[in-house]
Amino acid sequence: MYETGNAKRIKMQRLLLYVFFTILTLLSILPFWIVIVNSTRSAPEIQQGLSLIPSGNAWSNWTHLRDRGFNIFQGYGNSFFIAASSTILSLYFSSLTAYALIVYEFKGKKIMWGIILMLIMIPTQVSIIGFYRFIANIGLLNNYIPLILPAVASAPTVFFMKQYLETIYHPALVDSARIDGASEIKIFHTIILPLMRPALATMAIFGFIGSWNNFLLPLILINERSMYTLPMLVQLLTTDGYRTEFGAMYMGITLSIVPLILIYTFLSRYIIGGVTAGGVKQ
């Protein structure tokens, strides 16, 4: 009798949890769905009120968006180039730094780690004026280099990689490779990097999406419209040419978030697995 009552209580608790998380999931999806639905509706339909059922004006919204000079494919290309380049640099050099912090003992190691932790806590906006003046002085305005190269020194990525590497690193692996005559850089490329795949996948997603959504820094450094990233193009939708064309505005926003939704949909398991492995020390 006691076991039956206990089993019923557990089932009820599990059911309540499922209901709770289902509601949270729907609340998370709802804003995206509203944006997608509004991209298929005309401006008068949108002004009439909220609807969760798609309409049939998607093509007309796309046509209006294209006729006003919204070059979505150029925005895709610019954003992808910046996001992919900065993500690759960030992953490689952050992993290399994390490997050095774990494997080697050297003077100033704790100080260096403390500086990395301090940099994580400093908001980017604090140094943005000085960064702009520096970039202007060296003549790199309207250039993608200031948007890509700083990713080499990504403190949050170094922190995550180090925490993850602590859970999987075994000195015997490196010592065996050294005995076999492998160089330090070869050990890193052939042994350490493959072991860090879950962490690399996780930070690749976060880094790519963070760079893709970056708006403030490109807005300050880029003035040529042909070099605009996708968030900068979306910002143009608030100008007079689109202010009353709500359907076209929502179409532009939808096109900008579709790649991110696809990335999360297909690669979310890497995020969960990587965060769990990096946060639990074995």
PDB file of N, CA, C and O in Angstrom, residues 37-104:
ATOM      1  N   VAL A  37       4.755  34.714 -37.813  1.00  0.00           N
ATOM      2  CA  VAL A  37       3.389  34.879 -38.312  1.00  0.00           C
ATOM      3  C   VAL A  37       3.188  36.289 -38.861  1.00  0.00           C
ATOM      4  O   VAL A  37       2.593  36.475 -39.944  1.00  0.00           O
ATOM      5  N   ASN A  38       3.673  37.295 -38.159  1.00  0.00           N
ATOM      6  CA  ASN A  38       3.506  38.677 -38.620  1.00  0.00           C
ATOM      7  C   ASN A  38       4.250  38.952 -39.919  1.00  0.00           C
ATOM      8  O   ASN A  38       3.880  39.863 -40.663  1.00  0.00           O
ATOM      9  N   SER A  39       5.293  38.169 -40.186  1.00  0.00           N
ATOM     10  CA  SER A  39       6.005  38.343 -41.460  1.00  0.00           C
ATOM     11  C   SER A  39       5.175  37.871 -42.644  1.00  0.00           C
ATOM     12  O   SER A  39       5.505  38.173 -43.793  1.00  0.00           O
ATOM     13  N   THR A  40       4.089  37.132 -42.372  1.00  0.00           N
ATOM     14  CA  THR A  40       3.192  36.670 -43.445  1.00  0.00           C
ATOM     15  C   THR A  40       1.917  37.504 -43.516  1.00  0.00           C
ATOM     16  O   THR A  40       1.048  37.207 -44.337  1.00  0.00           O
ATOM     17  N   ARG A  41       1.799  38.522 -42.677  1.00  0.00           N
ATOM     18  CA  ARG A  41       0.584  39.340 -42.632  1.00  0.00           C
ATOM     19  C   ARG A  41       0.862  40.734 -43.205  1.00  0.00           C
ATOM     20  O   ARG A  41       1.995  41.219 -43.200  1.00  0.00           O
ATOM     21  N   SER A  42      -0.170  41.378 -43.674  1.00  0.00           N
ATOM     22  CA  SER A  42      -0.039  42.736 -44.189  1.00  0.00           C
ATOM     23  C   SER A  42      -0.093  43.735 -43.033  1.00  0.00           C
ATOM     24  O   SER A  42      -0.457  43.384 -41.905  1.00  0.00           O
ATOM     25  N   ALA A  43       0.259  44.983 -43.326  1.00  0.00           N
ATOM     26  CA  ALA A  43       0.248  46.010 -42.281  1.00  0.00           C
ATOM     27  C   ALA A  43      -1.142  46.208 -41.678  1.00  0.00           C
ATOM     28  O   ALA A  43      -1.273  46.292 -40.450  1.00  0.00           O
ATOM     29  N   PRO A  44      -2.218  46.273 -42.493  1.00  0.00           N
ATOM     30  CA  PRO A  44      -3.555  46.404 -41.876  1.00  0.00           C
ATOM     31  C   PRO A  44      -3.910  45.217 -40.986  1.00  0.00           C
ATOM     32  O   PRO A  44      -4.544  45.402 -39.935  1.00  0.00           O
ATOM     33  N   GLU A  45      -3.527  44.007 -41.381  1.00  0.00           N
ATOM     34  CA  GLU A  45      -3.823  42.831 -40.566  1.00  0.00           C
ATOM     35  C   GLU A  45      -3.088  42.900 -39.227  1.00  0.00           C
ATOM     36  O   GLU A  45      -3.650  42.535 -38.186  1.00  0.00           O
ATOM     37  N   ILE A  46      -1.852  43.344 -39.259  1.00  0.00           N
ATOM     38  CA  ILE A  46      -1.078  43.452 -38.024  1.00  0.00           C
ATOM     39  C   ILE A  46      -1.695  44.490 -37.098  1.00  0.00           C
ATOM     40  O   ILE A  46      -1.750  44.304 -35.877  1.00  0.00           O
ATOM     41  N   GLN A  47      -2.178  45.584 -37.670  1.00  0.00           N
ATOM     42  CA  GLN A  47      -2.780  46.641 -36.858  1.00  0.00           C
ATOM     43  C   GLN A  47      -4.111  46.219 -36.247  1.00  0.00           C
ATOM     44  O   GLN A  47      -4.549  46.811 -35.266  1.00  0.00           O
ATOM     45  N   GLN A  48      -4.735  45.198 -36.818  1.00  0.00           N
ATOM     46  CA  GLN A  48      -6.008  44.732 -36.271  1.00  0.00           C
ATOM     47  C   GLN A  48      -5.842  43.993 -34.950  1.00  0.00           C
ATOM     48  O   GLN A  48      -6.792  43.873 -34.187  1.00  0.00           O
ATOM     49  N   GLY A  49      -4.625  43.473 -34.690  1.00  0.00           N
ATOM     50  CA  GLY A  49      -4.400  42.768 -33.437  1.00  0.00           C
ATOM     51  C   GLY A  49      -3.560  41.516 -33.608  1.00  0.00           C
ATOM     52  O   GLY A  49      -3.097  41.186 -34.704  1.00  0.00           O
ATOM     53  N   LEU A  50      -3.391  40.814 -32.505  1.00  0.00           N
ATOM     54  CA  LEU A  50      -2.538  39.628 -32.470  1.00  0.00           C
ATOM     55  C   LEU A  50      -3.214  38.450 -33.156  1.00  0.00           C
ATOM     56  O   LEU A  50      -4.417  38.247 -33.037  1.00  0.00           O
ATOM     57  N   SER A  51      -2.414  37.656 -33.869  1.00  0.00           N
ATOM     58  CA  SER A  51      -2.899  36.431 -34.490  1.00  0.00           C
ATOM     59  C   SER A  51      -1.781  35.399 -34.465  1.00  0.00           C
ATOM     60  O   SER A  51      -0.609  35.735 -34.637  1.00  0.00           O
ATOM     61  N   LEU A  52      -2.153  34.145 -34.246  1.00  0.00           N
ATOM     62  CA  LEU A  52      -1.192  33.051 -34.242  1.00  0.00           C
ATOM     63  C   LEU A  52      -1.294  32.199 -35.494  1.00  0.00           C
ATOM     64  O   LEU A  52      -0.624  31.164 -35.603  1.00  0.00           O
ATOM     65  N   ILE A  53      -2.129  32.627 -36.440  1.00  0.00           N
ATOM     66  CA  ILE A  53      -2.332  31.881 -37.678  1.00  0.00           C
ATOM     67  C   ILE A  53      -1.681  32.640 -38.830  1.00  0.00           C
ATOM     68  O   ILE A  53      -1.984  33.821 -39.052  1.00  0.00           O
ATOM     69  N   PRO A  54      -0.767  32.006 -39.589  1.00  0.00           N
ATOM     70  CA  PRO A  54      -0.116  32.692 -40.707  1.00  0.00           C
ATOM     71  C   PRO A  54      -1.113  33.157 -41.759  1.00  0.00           C
ATOM     72  O   PRO A  54      -2.161  32.556 -41.965  1.00  0.00           O
ATOM     73  N   SER A  55      -0.763  34.238 -42.425  1.00  0.00           N
ATOM     74  CA  SER A  55      -1.585  34.784 -43.498  1.00  0.00           C
ATOM     75  C   SER A  55      -0.910  34.478 -44.836  1.00  0.00           C
ATOM     76  O   SER A  55      -0.002  33.646 -44.904  1.00  0.00           O
ATOM     77  N   GLY A  56      -1.319  35.183 -45.883  1.00  0.00           N
ATOM     78  CA  GLY A  56      -0.790  34.877 -47.210  1.00  0.00           C
ATOM     79  C   GLY A  56      -0.057  36.021 -47.864  1.00  0.00           C
ATOM     80  O   GLY A  56      -0.008  36.091 -49.104  1.00  0.00           O
ATOM     81  N   ASN A  57       0.533  36.905 -47.075  1.00  0.00           N
ATOM     82  CA  ASN A  57       1.205  38.087 -47.639  1.00  0.00           C
ATOM     83  C   ASN A  57       2.727  38.027 -47.520  1.00  0.00           C
ATOM     84  O   ASN A  57       3.383  39.070 -47.594  1.00  0.00           O
ATOM     85  N   ALA A  58       3.259  36.843 -47.329  1.00  0.00           N
ATOM     86  CA  ALA A  58       4.705  36.716 -47.153  1.00  0.00           C
ATOM     87  C   ALA A  58       5.454  37.203 -48.392  1.00  0.00           C
ATOM     88  O   ALA A  58       6.451  37.930 -48.284  1.00  0.00           O
ATOM     89  N   TRP A  59       4.981  36.817 -49.578  1.00  0.00           N
ATOM     90  CA  TRP A  59       5.694  37.199 -50.798  1.00  0.00           C
ATOM     91  C   TRP A  59       5.648  38.707 -51.030  1.00  0.00           C
ATOM     92  O   TRP A  59       6.638  39.314 -51.446  1.00  0.00           O
ATOM     93  N   SER A  60       4.492  39.317 -50.768  1.00  0.00           N
ATOM     94  CA  SER A  60       4.392  40.770 -50.950  1.00  0.00           C
ATOM     95  C   SER A  60       5.282  41.510 -49.957  1.00  0.00           C
ATOM     96  O   SER A  60       5.886  42.538 -50.297  1.00  0.00           O
ATOM     97  N   ASN A  61       5.390  40.994 -48.732  1.00  0.00           N
ATOM     98  CA  ASN A  61       6.293  41.603 -47.752  1.00  0.00           C
ATOM     99  C   ASN A  61       7.741  41.478 -48.202  1.00  0.00           C
ATOM    100  O   ASN A  61       8.532  42.413 -48.065  1.00  0.00           O
ATOM    101  N   TRP A  62       8.096  40.305 -48.739  1.00  0.00           N
ATOM    102  CA  TRP A  62       9.452  40.096 -49.241  1.00  0.00           C
ATOM    103  C   TRP A  62       9.742  41.031 -50.417  1.00  0.00           C
ATOM    104  O   TRP A  62      10.831  41.606 -50.515  1.00  0.00           O
ATOM    105  N   THR A  63       8.783  41.182 -51.322  1.00  0.00           N
ATOM    106  CA  THR A  63       8.957  42.063 -52.479  1.00  0.00           C
ATOM    107  C   THR A  63       9.161  43.502 -52.038  1.00  0.00           C
ATOM    108  O   THR A  63      10.037  44.213 -52.549  1.00  0.00           O
ATOM    109  N   HIS A  64       8.353  43.954 -51.090  1.00  0.00           N
ATOM    110  CA  HIS A  64       8.489  45.320 -50.588  1.00  0.00           C
ATOM    111  C   HIS A  64       9.846  45.507 -49.909  1.00  0.00           C
ATOM    112  O   HIS A  64      10.491  46.551 -50.069  1.00  0.00           O
ATOM    113  N   LEU A  65      10.283  44.510 -49.179  1.00  0.00           N
ATOM    114  CA  LEU A  65      11.568  44.576 -48.500  1.00  0.00           C
ATOM    115  C   LEU A  65      12.700  44.677 -49.512  1.00  0.00           C
ATOM    116  O   LEU A  65      13.630  45.495 -49.363  1.00  0.00           O
ATOM    117  N   ARG A  66      12.631  43.883 -50.557  1.00  0.00           N
ATOM    118  CA  ARG A  66      13.683  43.863 -51.570  1.00  0.00           C
ATOM    119  C   ARG A  66      13.698  45.148 -52.384  1.00  0.00           C
ATOM    120  O   ARG A  66      14.770  45.678 -52.718  1.00  0.00           O
ATOM    121  N   ASP A  67      12.514  45.667 -52.702  1.00  0.00           N
ATOM    122  CA  ASP A  67      12.442  46.889 -53.518  1.00  0.00           C
ATOM    123  C   ASP A  67      12.980  48.111 -52.787  1.00  0.00           C
ATOM    124  O   ASP A  67      13.376  49.088 -53.430  1.00  0.00           O
ATOM    125  N   ARG A  68      13.002  48.086 -51.475  1.00  0.00           N
ATOM    126  CA  ARG A  68      13.523  49.224 -50.707  1.00  0.00           C
ATOM    127  C   ARG A  68      15.029  49.119 -50.454  1.00  0.00           C
ATOM    128  O   ARG A  68      15.590  49.894 -49.697  1.00  0.00           O
ATOM    129  N   GLY A  69      15.697  48.144 -51.083  1.00  0.00           N
ATOM    130  CA  GLY A  69      17.149  48.054 -50.984  1.00  0.00           C
ATOM    131  C   GLY A  69      17.667  47.235 -49.819  1.00  0.00           C
ATOM    132  O   GLY A  69      18.842  47.348 -49.462  1.00  0.00           O
ATOM    133  N   PHE A  70      16.791  46.411 -49.224  1.00  0.00           N
ATOM    134  CA  PHE A  70      17.228  45.558 -48.114  1.00  0.00           C
ATOM    135  C   PHE A  70      17.911  44.331 -48.701  1.00  0.00           C
ATOM    136  O   PHE A  70      17.255  43.351 -49.082  1.00  0.00           O
ATOM    137  N   ASN A  71      19.241  44.368 -48.780  1.00  0.00           N
ATOM    138  CA  ASN A  71      20.014  43.279 -49.399  1.00  0.00           C
ATOM    139  C   ASN A  71      20.313  42.215 -48.352  1.00  0.00           C
ATOM    140  O   ASN A  71      21.362  42.214 -47.712  1.00  0.00           O
ATOM    141  N   ILE A  72      19.371  41.296 -48.182  1.00  0.00           N
ATOM    142  CA  ILE A  72      19.484  40.297 -47.126  1.00  0.00           C
ATOM    143  C   ILE A  72      20.660  39.351 -47.365  1.00  0.00           C
ATOM    144  O   ILE A  72      21.342  38.943 -46.418  1.00  0.00           O
ATOM    145  N   PHE A  73      20.927  39.026 -48.620  1.00  0.00           N
ATOM    146  CA  PHE A  73      21.994  38.065 -48.910  1.00  0.00           C
ATOM    147  C   PHE A  73      23.374  38.674 -48.670  1.00  0.00           C
ATOM    148  O   PHE A  73      24.296  37.985 -48.233  1.00  0.00           O
ATOM    149  N   GLN A  74      23.513  39.961 -48.949  1.00  0.00           N
ATOM    150  CA  GLN A  74      24.763  40.640 -48.620  1.00  0.00           C
ATOM    151  C   GLN A  74      24.959  40.691 -47.112  1.00  0.00           C
ATOM    152  O   GLN A  74      26.067  40.488 -46.610  1.00  0.00           O
ATOM    153  N   GLY A  75      23.867  40.949 -46.385  1.00  0.00           N
ATOM    154  CA  GLY A  75      23.942  40.926 -44.927  1.00  0.00           C
ATOM    155  C   GLY A  75      24.314  39.557 -44.391  1.00  0.00           C
ATOM    156  O   GLY A  75      25.125  39.437 -43.463  1.00  0.00           O
ATOM    157  N   TYR A  76      23.721  38.511 -44.971  1.00  0.00           N
ATOM    158  CA  TYR A  76      24.083  37.142 -44.584  1.00  0.00           C
ATOM    159  C   TYR A  76      25.573  36.898 -44.796  1.00  0.00           C
ATOM    160  O   TYR A  76      26.258  36.335 -43.936  1.00  0.00           O
ATOM    161  N   GLY A  77      26.070  37.302 -45.966  1.00  0.00           N
ATOM    162  CA  GLY A  77      27.476  37.064 -46.287  1.00  0.00           C
ATOM    163  C   GLY A  77      28.416  37.793 -45.339  1.00  0.00           C
ATOM    164  O   GLY A  77      29.384  37.204 -44.839  1.00  0.00           O
ATOM    165  N   ASN A  78      28.131  39.070 -45.083  1.00  0.00           N
ATOM    166  CA  ASN A  78      28.985  39.848 -44.181  1.00  0.00           C
ATOM    167  C   ASN A  78      28.966  39.283 -42.764  1.00  0.00           C
ATOM    168  O   ASN A  78      30.011  39.129 -42.122  1.00  0.00           O
ATOM    169  N   SER A  79      27.775  38.991 -42.264  1.00  0.00           N
ATOM    170  CA  SER A  79      27.660  38.462 -40.895  1.00  0.00           C
ATOM    171  C   SER A  79      28.310  37.093 -40.772  1.00  0.00           C
ATOM    172  O   SER A  79      28.974  36.799 -39.775  1.00  0.00           O
ATOM    173  N   PHE A  80      28.125  36.253 -41.792  1.00  0.00           N
ATOM    174  CA  PHE A  80      28.712  34.912 -41.730  1.00  0.00           C
ATOM    175  C   PHE A  80      30.231  34.980 -41.749  1.00  0.00           C
ATOM    176  O   PHE A  80      30.898  34.245 -41.001  1.00  0.00           O
ATOM    177  N   PHE A  81      30.787  35.839 -42.580  1.00  0.00           N
ATOM    178  CA  PHE A  81      32.251  35.956 -42.653  1.00  0.00           C
ATOM    179  C   PHE A  81      32.825  36.395 -41.313  1.00  0.00           C
ATOM    180  O   PHE A  81      33.796  35.809 -40.812  1.00  0.00           O
ATOM    181  N   ILE A  82      32.227  37.413 -40.701  1.00  0.00           N
ATOM    182  CA  ILE A  82      32.714  37.910 -39.418  1.00  0.00           C
ATOM    183  C   ILE A  82      32.522  36.867 -38.328  1.00  0.00           C
ATOM    184  O   ILE A  82      33.445  36.581 -37.548  1.00  0.00           O
ATOM    185  N   ALA A  83      31.326  36.275 -38.266  1.00  0.00           N
ATOM    186  CA  ALA A  83      31.029  35.318 -37.205  1.00  0.00           C
ATOM    187  C   ALA A  83      31.892  34.064 -37.321  1.00  0.00           C
ATOM    188  O   ALA A  83      32.431  33.573 -36.316  1.00  0.00           O
ATOM    189  N   ALA A  84      32.037  33.528 -38.527  1.00  0.00           N
ATOM    190  CA  ALA A  84      32.830  32.318 -38.711  1.00  0.00           C
ATOM    191  C   ALA A  84      34.310  32.564 -38.410  1.00  0.00           C
ATOM    192  O   ALA A  84      34.959  31.764 -37.726  1.00  0.00           O
ATOM    193  N   SER A  85      34.843  33.674 -38.897  1.00  0.00           N
ATOM    194  CA  SER A  85      36.263  33.976 -38.682  1.00  0.00           C
ATOM    195  C   SER A  85      36.574  34.192 -37.203  1.00  0.00           C
ATOM    196  O   SER A  85      37.545  33.634 -36.668  1.00  0.00           O
ATOM    197  N   SER A  86      35.770  34.989 -36.542  1.00  0.00           N
ATOM    198  CA  SER A  86      36.013  35.269 -35.128  1.00  0.00           C
ATOM    199  C   SER A  86      35.820  34.015 -34.276  1.00  0.00           C
ATOM    200  O   SER A  86      36.553  33.797 -33.301  1.00  0.00           O
ATOM    201  N   THR A  87      34.869  33.168 -34.636  1.00  0.00           N
ATOM    202  CA  THR A  87      34.635  31.940 -33.864  1.00  0.00           C
ATOM    203  C   THR A  87      35.804  30.985 -33.990  1.00  0.00           C
ATOM    204  O   THR A  87      36.256  30.393 -32.996  1.00  0.00           O
ATOM    205  N   ILE A  88      36.323  30.804 -35.199  1.00  0.00           N
ATOM    206  CA  ILE A  88      37.462  29.903 -35.407  1.00  0.00           C
ATOM    207  C   ILE A  88      38.688  30.388 -34.635  1.00  0.00           C
ATOM    208  O   ILE A  88      39.367  29.609 -33.953  1.00  0.00           O
ATOM    209  N   LEU A  89      38.982  31.679 -34.731  1.00  0.00           N
ATOM    210  CA  LEU A  89      40.134  32.222 -34.007  1.00  0.00           C
ATOM    211  C   LEU A  89      39.948  32.082 -32.496  1.00  0.00           C
ATOM    212  O   LEU A  89      40.880  31.708 -31.774  1.00  0.00           O
ATOM    213  N   SER A  90      38.759  32.385 -32.019  1.00  0.00           N
ATOM    214  CA  SER A  90      38.486  32.307 -30.588  1.00  0.00           C
ATOM    215  C   SER A  90      38.649  30.884 -30.063  1.00  0.00           C
ATOM    216  O   SER A  90      39.275  30.656 -29.018  1.00  0.00           O
ATOM    217  N   LEU A  91      38.098  29.914 -30.781  1.00  0.00           N
ATOM    218  CA  LEU A  91      38.177  28.526 -30.330  1.00  0.00           C
ATOM    219  C   LEU A  91      39.612  28.030 -30.300  1.00  0.00           C
ATOM    220  O   LEU A  91      40.044  27.394 -29.317  1.00  0.00           O
ATOM    221  N   TYR A  92      40.361  28.299 -31.345  1.00  0.00           N
ATOM    222  CA  TYR A  92      41.722  27.754 -31.419  1.00  0.00           C
ATOM    223  C   TYR A  92      42.627  28.360 -30.349  1.00  0.00           C
ATOM    224  O   TYR A  92      43.257  27.634 -29.574  1.00  0.00           O
ATOM    225  N   PHE A  93      42.688  29.680 -30.302  1.00  0.00           N
ATOM    226  CA  PHE A  93      43.636  30.309 -29.382  1.00  0.00           C
ATOM    227  C   PHE A  93      43.181  30.205 -27.927  1.00  0.00           C
ATOM    228  O   PHE A  93      44.016  30.137 -27.017  1.00  0.00           O
ATOM    229  N   SER A  94      41.891  30.161 -27.696  1.00  0.00           N
ATOM    230  CA  SER A  94      41.402  29.961 -26.326  1.00  0.00           C
ATOM    231  C   SER A  94      41.712  28.552 -25.849  1.00  0.00           C
ATOM    232  O   SER A  94      42.089  28.346 -24.690  1.00  0.00           O
ATOM    233  N   SER A  95      41.565  27.569 -26.727  1.00  0.00           N
ATOM    234  CA  SER A  95      41.924  26.192 -26.370  1.00  0.00           C
ATOM    235  C   SER A  95      43.419  26.071 -26.108  1.00  0.00           C
ATOM    236  O   SER A  95      43.847  25.383 -25.172  1.00  0.00           O
ATOM    237  N   LEU A  96      44.213  26.739 -26.916  1.00  0.00           N
ATOM    238  CA  LEU A  96      45.664  26.720 -26.729  1.00  0.00           C
ATOM    239  C   LEU A  96      46.049  27.349 -25.393  1.00  0.00           C
ATOM    240  O   LEU A  96      46.909  26.824 -24.662  1.00  0.00           O
ATOM    241  N   THR A  97      45.398  28.454 -25.048  1.00  0.00           N
ATOM    242  CA  THR A  97      45.666  29.112 -23.772  1.00  0.00           C
ATOM    243  C   THR A  97      45.248  28.244 -22.600  1.00  0.00           C
ATOM    244  O   THR A  97      45.975  28.114 -21.602  1.00  0.00           O
ATOM    245  N   ALA A  98      44.073  27.633 -22.711  1.00  0.00           N
ATOM    246  CA  ALA A  98      43.593  26.745 -21.649  1.00  0.00           C
ATOM    247  C   ALA A  98      44.525  25.561 -21.459  1.00  0.00           C
ATOM    248  O   ALA A  98      44.811  25.147 -20.324  1.00  0.00           O
ATOM    249  N   TYR A  99      45.029  25.017 -22.553  1.00  0.00           N
ATOM    250  CA  TYR A  99      45.975  23.896 -22.479  1.00  0.00           C
ATOM    251  C   TYR A  99      47.249  24.304 -21.742  1.00  0.00           C
ATOM    252  O   TYR A  99      47.765  23.556 -20.896  1.00  0.00           O
ATOM    253  N   ALA A 100      47.749  25.489 -22.051  1.00  0.00           N
ATOM    254  CA  ALA A 100      48.961  25.971 -21.388  1.00  0.00           C
ATOM    255  C   ALA A 100      48.722  26.168 -19.897  1.00  0.00           C
ATOM    256  O   ALA A 100      49.579  25.839 -19.066  1.00  0.00           O
ATOM    257  N   LEU A 101      47.569  26.688 -19.524  1.00  0.00           N
ATOM    258  CA  LEU A 101      47.266  26.923 -18.115  1.00  0.00           C
ATOM    259  C   LEU A 101      47.103  25.621 -17.333  1.00  0.00           C
ATOM    260  O   LEU A 101      47.379  25.575 -16.126  1.00  0.00           O
ATOM    261  N   ILE A 102      46.661  24.576 -17.986  1.00  0.00           N
ATOM    262  CA  ILE A 102      46.455  23.293 -17.316  1.00  0.00           C
ATOM    263  C   ILE A 102      47.744  22.484 -17.246  1.00  0.00           C
ATOM    264  O   ILE A 102      48.084  21.897 -16.197  1.00  0.00           O
ATOM    265  N   VAL A 103      48.498  22.444 -18.331  1.00  0.00           N
ATOM    266  CA  VAL A 103      49.619  21.502 -18.457  1.00  0.00           C
ATOM    267  C   VAL A 103      50.911  22.050 -17.868  1.00  0.00           C
ATOM    268  O   VAL A 103      51.666  21.316 -17.216  1.00  0.00           O
ATOM    269  N   TYR A 104      51.175  23.337 -18.067  1.00  0.00           N
ATOM    270  CA  TYR A 104      52.480  23.880 -17.710  1.00  0.00           C
ATOM    271  C   TYR A 104      52.437  24.651 -16.395  1.00  0.00           C
ATOM    272  O   TYR A 104      51.430  25.250 -16.040  1.00  0.00           O
TER     273      TYR A 104
END
